[in-house]
Each structure stands twice: as structure tokens, then as C-alpha cells.
Amino acid sequence: MKFLSIALVLLLFSFSTETHITEHQLKSATITWTGSDATGSYKPTGTLTHKFGNFRHNHGNLVGGLVVIDMTSLSTENSDMEAHLKNEDFFDVENYPEAKFEMQSAQLQNAKGKLKGIMTIKGKSLEVEADAEFIQKGQGYQVKSSLNLDRTKFGITYNSASYFKKLKDNIVADEFSVELDLYFE
């Protein structure tokens, strides 16, 4: 009888754990990218726009989220470079018009920490980790994150010293960065 009473109490407590998932929609985003030549002396920058996104949390703890990026919006001040980045040598936006970042978890202390997720570019998905900051603003959340990505892992090998050992000029660095400043409401 004592065993039955303990089992009943444990069963009741197991149902009392409250899960309350709240979803916020992406209302605005500033997405900037920075590339580089292999020496780091030339660092072109530009912007991208979002198509849509969301952020889900359980009592402030990230449980998931998604940001879909419109790759056709890729822009930079140099129109020739912009056209080249959009073609099949780089992002092939005609065949891959979207990239996405799926937020999976965050390890935060005082609203700052690491954000883990899956980044998909040109149909290739890779686990990534990024520095992030989560700021509650009224009923919404601002998420700031900085991703450093290796383009060759997404199949973008144009003028990469990792793939073409005899290149002397015009070597493009494998790593590029993406800065995200997102507001979800």
C-alpha cells in the first residue's frame, strides 16, 4: 500500500511540470555580411533581407526558431561583385533563392552566450555555433548574433586557396561573417 501511495504521488508530480511554448514572429531584421580576400586587406560588405522567421521559447528558454534569408536580395556597393556573388561561382541565387538558419538551442548567462543551430546555404546544411545576445523588449525579443561561416563547406569553392593551390592573385578567403540583428514580436 505504501508503494502504491508513493507511486501515485510521483505520478501526480510528473504531470505538474508546466510547458508553455510561446512563439514570436520576425518583424524586422538587419542582416549584414563581410567577405575578405585571403590577406584580409580587402573586406567587401553588403546586406541581405529576410523573408520570414519565428522564435519559440518556454518561459524564456529557446526551444527553436527559424530565419529564412532572401538570397536574391544580396547586395553590395560594387555591382560587378554583386552579380558575381549571385551567380553559380558563389551563391547561385537563381537555383538557391533562400538560405535559412534554424535556431535549436542557446546557452546563455545574463542574456549572452552561444546559439546553436543549422545553417543551410545552397541546399547544404551544417551545424553552427554563434555568439548571441537575447534582449527582451516589451512583448518581443531582440536577438543579435554573429556567425562565422566557411563557404567551402557549403560547396562554394571559387578562388579558394583550400581547393586551388596554384592561385596567386584574387584568392578569396574561405571564411565570411554574417551579423544578424533580429526583432521578434
CSV table of C-alpha atoms in Angstrom, one decimal, residues 37-39 41 159-173:
chain,number,residue,atom,x,y,z
A,37,ASP,CA,40.5,38.4,-49.8
A,38,ALA,CA,42.9,35.9,-48.4
A,39,THR,CA,45.2,38.5,-47.0
A,41,SER,CA,43.4,43.7,-46.9
A,159,ASN,CA,39.2,31.0,-55.9
A,160,SER,CA,39.7,29.2,-52.6
A,161,ALA,CA,43.3,28.5,-51.7
A,162,SER,CA,42.0,25.4,-50.0
A,163,TYR,CA,41.0,24.0,-53.4
A,164,PHE,CA,43.2,25.7,-55.9
A,165,LYS,CA,46.8,25.6,-54.6
A,166,LYS,CA,48.4,27.5,-57.6
A,167,LEU,CA,46.3,30.7,-57.3
A,168,LYS,CA,48.4,33.7,-56.8
A,169,ASP,CA,46.1,36.7,-57.2
A,170,ASN,CA,42.4,37.0,-56.4
A,171,ILE,CA,42.3,34.4,-53.7
A,172,VAL,CA,39.1,34.7,-51.8
A,173,ALA,CA,39.1,33.8,-48.1
